[in-house]
Short mmCIF file of C-alpha atoms in Angstrom, two decimals:
data_model
loop_
_atom_site.label_atom_id
_atom_site.label_comp_id
_atom_site.label_asym_id
_atom_site.label_seq_id
_atom_site.Cartn_x
_atom_site.Cartn_y
_atom_site.Cartn_z
CA UNK C 1 41.23 93.47 -1.95
CA UNK C 2 44.46 95.31 -2.10
CA UNK C 3 43.51 97.34 0.89
CA UNK C 4 42.61 94.25 2.84
CA UNK C 5 45.89 92.63 1.92
CA UNK C 6 47.80 95.61 3.13
CA UNK C 7 45.83 95.58 6.35
CA UNK C 8 46.87 91.97 6.99
CA UNK C 9 50.60 92.69 6.59
CA UNK C 10 52.61 92.31 9.83
CA UNK C 11 53.89 95.33 11.51
CA UNK C 12 57.46 96.53 11.06
CA UNK C 13 59.74 94.22 13.08
CA UNK C 14 62.13 97.03 13.86
CA UNK C 15 59.42 98.81 15.79
CA UNK C 16 58.80 95.64 17.78
CA UNK C 17 62.45 95.30 18.50
CA UNK C 18 62.57 98.78 19.92
CA UNK C 19 59.85 97.99 22.40
CA UNK C 20 61.77 95.09 23.84
CA UNK C 21 64.86 96.97 25.00
CA UNK C 22 62.68 99.77 26.36
CA UNK C 23 61.01 97.30 28.67
CA UNK C 24 64.38 95.99 29.75
CA UNK C 25 65.44 99.53 30.57
CA UNK C 26 62.61 99.83 33.07
CA UNK C 27 63.45 96.52 34.74
CA UNK C 28 67.11 97.13 35.54
CA UNK C 29 69.13 100.04 34.28
CA UNK C 30 72.48 100.05 36.21
CA UNK C 31 74.81 97.89 38.38
CA UNK C 32 76.46 99.19 41.51
CA UNK C 33 80.16 98.42 41.49
CA UNK C 34 82.90 98.76 44.11
CA UNK C 35 82.85 102.23 45.77
CA UNK C 36 79.57 103.14 44.12
CA UNK C 37 80.75 103.24 40.51
CA UNK C 38 77.81 102.75 38.12
CA UNK C 39 78.20 100.67 34.93
CA UNK C 40 75.58 100.50 32.20
CA UNK C 41 73.78 97.22 31.68
CA UNK C 42 74.90 95.06 28.78
CA UNK C 43 71.45 95.27 27.22
CA UNK C 44 71.55 99.08 27.28
CA UNK C 45 74.93 99.06 25.54
CA UNK C 46 73.54 96.76 22.85
CA UNK C 47 70.52 99.04 22.41
CA UNK C 48 72.85 102.00 22.12
CA UNK C 49 74.80 100.18 19.41
CA UNK C 50 71.61 99.35 17.53
CA UNK C 51 70.28 102.90 17.74
CA UNK C 52 73.53 104.73 16.96
CA UNK C 53 74.95 102.04 14.66
CA UNK C 54 75.38 102.52 10.92
CA UNK C 55 72.16 102.47 8.86
CA UNK C 56 72.02 100.19 5.85
CA UNK C 57 71.59 101.92 2.50
CA UNK C 58 68.79 100.93 0.10
CA UNK C 59 70.94 100.38 -2.95
CA UNK C 60 74.35 99.33 -1.74
CA UNK C 61 73.53 97.48 1.61
CA UNK C 62 75.79 97.89 4.68
CA UNK C 63 78.66 100.31 4.41
CA UNK C 64 81.90 98.64 5.75
CA UNK C 65 83.67 101.93 6.16
CA UNK C 66 80.90 103.41 8.29
CA UNK C 67 80.69 100.28 10.44
CA UNK C 68 84.44 100.30 11.17
CA UNK C 69 84.35 103.95 12.11
CA UNK C 70 81.46 103.24 14.44
CA UNK C 71 83.28 100.33 16.11
CA UNK C 72 86.44 102.43 16.53
CA UNK C 73 84.45 105.26 18.06
CA UNK C 74 82.62 102.94 20.46
CA UNK C 75 85.89 101.22 21.44
CA UNK C 76 87.46 104.56 22.29
CA UNK C 77 84.42 105.50 24.38
CA UNK C 78 84.54 102.19 26.24
CA UNK C 79 88.28 102.51 26.85
CA UNK C 80 87.85 106.05 28.13
CA UNK C 81 84.99 104.95 30.36
CA UNK C 82 86.92 102.06 31.89
CA UNK C 83 90.11 104.12 32.23
CA UNK C 84 88.14 106.70 34.20
CA UNK C 85 86.58 104.00 36.40
CA UNK C 86 89.95 102.30 36.85
CA UNK C 87 91.57 105.57 37.89
CA UNK C 88 88.81 106.13 40.46
CA UNK C 89 89.20 102.60 41.76
CA UNK C 90 92.98 102.99 41.97
CA UNK C 91 92.55 106.18 44.01
CA UNK C 92 90.09 104.43 46.29
CA UNK C 93 92.36 101.43 46.60
CA UNK C 94 95.36 103.66 47.38
CA UNK C 95 93.34 105.45 50.05
CA UNK C 96 92.22 102.09 51.48
CA UNK C 97 95.79 100.79 51.43
CA UNK C 98 97.04 103.88 53.28
CA UNK C 99 94.23 103.51 55.83
CA UNK C 100 95.12 99.83 56.32
CA UNK C 101 98.80 100.75 56.79
CA UNK C 102 97.90 103.38 59.40
CA UNK C 103 95.59 100.94 61.15
CA UNK C 104 98.32 98.31 61.20
CA UNK C 105 100.78 100.80 62.69
CA UNK C 106 98.25 101.78 65.36
CA UNK C 107 97.57 98.12 66.04
CA UNK C 108 101.27 97.39 66.49
CA UNK C 109 101.62 100.41 68.78
CA UNK C 110 98.65 99.23 70.86
CA UNK C 111 100.10 95.71 71.10
CA UNK C 112 103.41 97.14 72.28
CA UNK C 113 101.59 99.32 74.80
CA UNK C 114 99.61 96.33 76.06
CA UNK C 115 102.79 94.27 76.48
CA UNK C 116 104.37 97.16 78.35
CA UNK C 117 101.33 97.47 80.63
CA UNK C 118 101.34 93.72 81.26
CA UNK C 119 105.03 93.84 82.14
CA UNK C 120 104.42 96.81 84.44
CA UNK C 121 101.51 94.97 86.02
CA UNK C 122 103.67 91.93 86.71
CA UNK C 123 106.39 94.13 88.19
CA UNK C 124 103.85 95.93 90.38
CA UNK C 125 102.35 92.62 91.46
CA UNK C 126 105.78 91.36 92.49
CA UNK C 127 106.43 94.62 94.33
CA UNK C 128 103.06 94.31 96.05
CA UNK C 129 103.92 90.79 97.20
CA UNK C 130 107.24 92.04 98.56
CA UNK C 131 105.52 94.95 100.29
CA UNK C 132 102.96 92.58 101.82
CA UNK C 133 105.76 90.37 103.11
CA UNK C 134 107.62 93.40 104.47
CA UNK C 135 104.40 94.70 106.06
CA UNK C 136 103.82 91.33 107.71
CA UNK C 137 107.36 91.33 109.05
CA UNK C 138 106.94 94.89 110.31
CA UNK C 139 103.68 93.96 112.04
CA UNK C 140 105.39 90.99 113.68
CA UNK C 141 108.27 93.20 114.76
CA UNK C 142 105.89 95.86 116.09
CA UNK C 143 103.98 93.25 118.06
CA UNK C 144 107.22 91.82 119.43
CA UNK C 145 108.53 95.27 120.38
CA UNK C 146 105.17 96.26 121.90
CA UNK C 147 105.08 93.11 124.00
CA UNK C 148 108.71 93.71 124.95
CA UNK C 149 108.01 97.28 126.04
CA UNK C 150 104.95 96.18 128.05
CA UNK C 151 106.98 93.43 129.70
CA UNK C 152 109.76 95.87 130.57
CA UNK C 153 107.20 98.32 131.97
CA UNK C 154 105.63 95.60 134.09
CA UNK C 155 109.03 94.52 135.34
CA UNK C 156 109.80 98.12 136.20
CA UNK C 157 106.63 98.13 138.33
CA UNK C 158 107.37 94.86 140.12
CA UNK C 159 108.12 96.71 143.38
CA UNK C 160 104.83 98.66 143.19
CA UNK C 161 101.45 98.02 144.75
CA UNK C 162 98.18 99.60 143.59
CA UNK C 163 95.74 100.56 146.34
CA UNK C 164 92.14 100.88 145.10
CA UNK C 165 89.30 102.55 147.03
CA UNK C 166 91.37 104.77 149.34
CA UNK C 167 89.22 107.86 150.04
CA UNK C 168 90.07 111.06 148.18
CA UNK C 169 90.75 113.47 151.07
CA UNK C 170 93.37 116.20 151.50
CA UNK C 171 94.66 114.78 154.79
CA UNK C 172 95.22 111.41 153.06
CA UNK C 173 96.75 112.78 149.86
CA UNK C 174 99.36 114.82 151.72
CA UNK C 175 100.46 111.87 153.91
CA UNK C 176 100.27 108.85 151.62
CA UNK C 177 103.49 107.27 153.01
CA UNK C 178 102.11 107.31 156.54
CA UNK C 179 98.68 106.05 155.35
CA UNK C 180 100.37 103.04 153.72
CA UNK C 181 102.17 102.22 156.97
CA UNK C 182 98.84 102.42 158.81
CA UNK C 183 97.30 99.98 156.28
CA UNK C 184 100.14 97.51 156.87
CA UNK C 185 99.75 97.78 160.66
CA UNK C 186 95.98 97.26 160.43
CA UNK C 187 95.94 94.32 158.00
CA UNK C 188 99.27 92.47 158.27
CA UNK C 189 101.10 93.42 161.51
CA UNK C 190 103.11 90.17 161.41
CA UNK C 191 105.27 91.68 158.67
CA UNK C 192 106.30 94.46 161.06
CA UNK C 193 106.85 91.94 163.83
CA UNK C 194 109.21 89.95 161.58
CA UNK C 195 111.23 93.11 161.00
CA UNK C 196 110.33 93.50 157.35
CA UNK C 197 111.31 96.67 155.52
CA UNK C 198 107.97 98.36 154.80
CA UNK C 199 109.47 101.72 153.75
CA UNK C 200 108.37 103.18 150.42
CA UNK C 201 110.39 105.29 147.99
CA UNK C 202 107.34 107.23 146.86
CA UNK C 203 103.56 107.08 146.67
CA UNK C 204 101.18 109.09 144.46
CA UNK C 205 97.71 109.19 143.02
CA UNK C 206 97.07 108.19 139.41
CA UNK C 207 96.22 109.98 137.28
CA UNK C 208 97.83 113.06 138.75
CA UNK C 209 94.92 115.34 137.72
CA UNK C 210 91.57 114.85 139.43
CA UNK C 211 88.58 114.39 137.12
CA UNK C 212 85.52 116.00 138.78
CA UNK C 213 83.14 113.88 136.71
CA UNK C 214 84.36 110.68 138.37
CA UNK C 215 82.90 109.83 141.79
CA UNK C 216 85.32 107.00 142.56
CA UNK C 217 88.68 107.90 144.18
CA UNK C 218 91.86 107.70 142.18
CA UNK C 219 94.18 104.74 142.69
CA UNK C 220 97.34 105.05 144.78
CA UNK C 221 100.66 103.70 143.49
CA UNK C 222 103.24 102.86 146.16
CA UNK C 223 106.83 101.83 145.34
CA UNK C 224 108.40 99.71 148.11
CA UNK C 225 112.11 99.51 148.79
CA UNK C 226 111.93 95.76 149.40
CA UNK C 227 110.47 93.42 146.77
CA UNK C 228 110.08 90.64 149.37
CA UNK C 229 108.00 92.88 151.64
CA UNK C 230 105.80 93.90 148.72
CA UNK C 231 105.18 90.24 147.85
CA UNK C 232 104.22 89.40 151.43
CA UNK C 233 101.70 92.25 151.52
CA UNK C 234 100.28 91.14 148.15
CA UNK C 235 99.89 87.53 149.32
CA UNK C 236 98.01 88.67 152.40
CA UNK C 237 95.77 90.91 150.26
CA UNK C 238 94.83 87.89 148.13
CA UNK C 239 93.77 85.92 151.21
CA UNK C 240 91.43 88.46 152.79
CA UNK C 241 89.79 91.86 152.40
CA UNK C 242 92.02 94.77 153.41
CA UNK C 243 90.62 97.79 155.25
CA UNK C 244 91.67 101.29 156.15
CA UNK C 245 90.06 102.56 159.35
CA UNK C 246 87.19 100.17 158.76
CA UNK C 247 86.65 101.14 155.11
CA UNK C 248 87.18 98.31 152.56
CA UNK C 249 90.06 98.76 150.12
CA UNK C 250 91.75 96.52 147.57
CA UNK C 251 95.50 95.98 147.11
CA UNK C 252 96.80 94.56 143.82
CA UNK C 253 99.98 94.38 141.78
CA UNK C 254 100.70 97.55 139.82
CA UNK C 255 100.89 96.81 136.10
CA UNK C 256 101.01 98.65 132.77
CA UNK C 257 97.71 100.11 131.54
CA UNK C 258 97.46 97.64 128.62
CA UNK C 259 97.95 94.71 130.99
CA UNK C 260 95.34 96.13 133.36
CA UNK C 261 92.88 96.35 130.47
CA UNK C 262 93.57 92.69 129.69
CA UNK C 263 92.85 91.91 133.34
CA UNK C 264 89.56 93.83 133.20
CA UNK C 265 88.44 91.73 130.24
CA UNK C 266 88.41 88.72 132.59
CA UNK C 267 86.32 90.44 135.30
CA UNK C 268 82.90 88.95 134.43
CA UNK C 269 84.29 85.45 133.96
CA UNK C 270 86.39 85.82 137.09
CA UNK C 271 83.37 86.74 139.25
CA UNK C 272 81.26 83.90 137.85
CA UNK C 273 84.09 81.40 138.35
CA UNK C 274 84.39 82.55 141.96
CA UNK C 275 80.65 82.01 142.48
CA UNK C 276 81.00 78.46 141.12
CA UNK C 277 83.91 77.75 143.47
CA UNK C 278 86.50 77.31 140.70
CA UNK C 279 89.16 79.25 142.66
CA UNK C 280 90.03 81.64 139.78
CA UNK C 281 93.27 83.58 139.68
CA UNK C 282 94.76 86.09 137.24
CA UNK C 283 98.45 85.36 136.83
CA UNK C 284 101.01 87.42 134.97
CA UNK C 285 100.57 88.93 132.48
CA UNK C 286 96.81 88.33 132.01
CA UNK C 287 96.28 84.57 132.27
CA UNK C 288 93.26 83.06 133.99
CA UNK C 289 93.70 79.87 136.03
CA UNK C 290 90.87 77.80 137.57
CA UNK C 291 90.66 74.61 139.59
CA UNK C 292 88.22 72.19 137.89
CA UNK C 293 87.77 68.42 138.36
CA UNK C 294 90.97 68.11 140.38
CA UNK C 295 93.14 69.92 137.80
CA UNK C 296 94.45 73.44 137.30
CA UNK C 297 93.50 74.88 133.91
CA UNK C 298 95.13 77.99 132.43
CA UNK C 299 93.78 80.22 129.64
CA UNK C 300 95.55 83.06 127.83
CA UNK C 301 92.48 84.18 125.84
CA UNK C 302 88.79 84.56 126.64
CA UNK C 303 87.90 82.64 123.46
CA UNK C 304 89.91 79.64 124.69
CA UNK C 305 88.04 79.64 128.00
CA UNK C 306 84.61 79.95 126.33
CA UNK C 307 85.41 77.00 124.06
CA UNK C 308 86.51 75.01 127.11
CA UNK C 309 83.28 75.87 128.98
CA UNK C 310 81.05 74.86 126.03
CA UNK C 311 82.50 71.35 126.01
CA UNK C 312 81.79 70.83 129.76
CA UNK C 313 78.13 70.24 130.73
CA UNK C 314 78.82 71.62 134.23
CA UNK C 315 80.00 74.98 132.76
CA UNK C 316 78.07 75.22 129.48
CA UNK C 317 75.86 78.33 129.29
CA UNK C 318 77.13 79.82 132.56
CA UNK C 319 79.86 82.01 131.04
CA UNK C 320 77.99 83.69 128.21
CA UNK C 321 79.61 87.14 128.38
CA UNK C 322 77.23 88.61 125.76
CA UNK C 323 74.14 87.82 127.87
CA UNK C 324 75.84 89.15 130.99
CA UNK C 325 76.69 92.42 129.23
CA UNK C 326 73.09 92.74 127.98
CA UNK C 327 71.85 92.47 131.53
#
């Protein structure tokens, strides 16, 4: 019976208590703190106190002196532990504070740089606006001066006539003054009968150098001593076809090369307007005039004339320069 009674006695509670904390150790042992510092779990500290704490004596019970020494020793350990962790955290905090200060300085420097760049950008934008205005003024001045120079060149040529289609022969080139007099006698003898001054200061081919690749003869420029005589010859040339020894030639006003190019731009429209009986004329400097529906219409630009023709059913589609060029 005694053996059975001893078998029924409960197991030592201290052994059971030891199993509990061991399970807790497996579940969660440490806590991660700021900057990776590891602190023991509260349950582990309690287990450590229970394991390393003062043992009770059989006869006298707990020893107060031993317990106080144990508490003092554990307090010192805890203070040393936290002082070490605090020192590490202070170092980390100091490093972080220095990094924040450096970052703030860099941020302030970047802000100042951005403000400076913005100010420079505004200054450059204002300078660009001024330069654009100056460029526009210069372009206007250049256009004005170019037009002025062209006008002066045309006025300097007001006594000149341009003869187109005169054959390129040595006997003609060496006696251009006499050839011009023969043209006047053949086409407008009434000027000679009226006693007009048909003398010329000079006459020459243009350009001065012959291009062998061109089959057409070079133009002849003749400068007359009398502006009135030149105008009479030009008026007669506009009325009828001039000839030289039976060969057809054309006599026009001598103008600057840029003005002549502007005249050539009207050629296709001019020919079509003549076919339609609109009585076209190119007046100075390069203005087209036509007679339409009892009125005289003048156009300084080809675009203006094309817009005018599109609005008139009688002319719409007949002056399409793109189709004419394609043909």
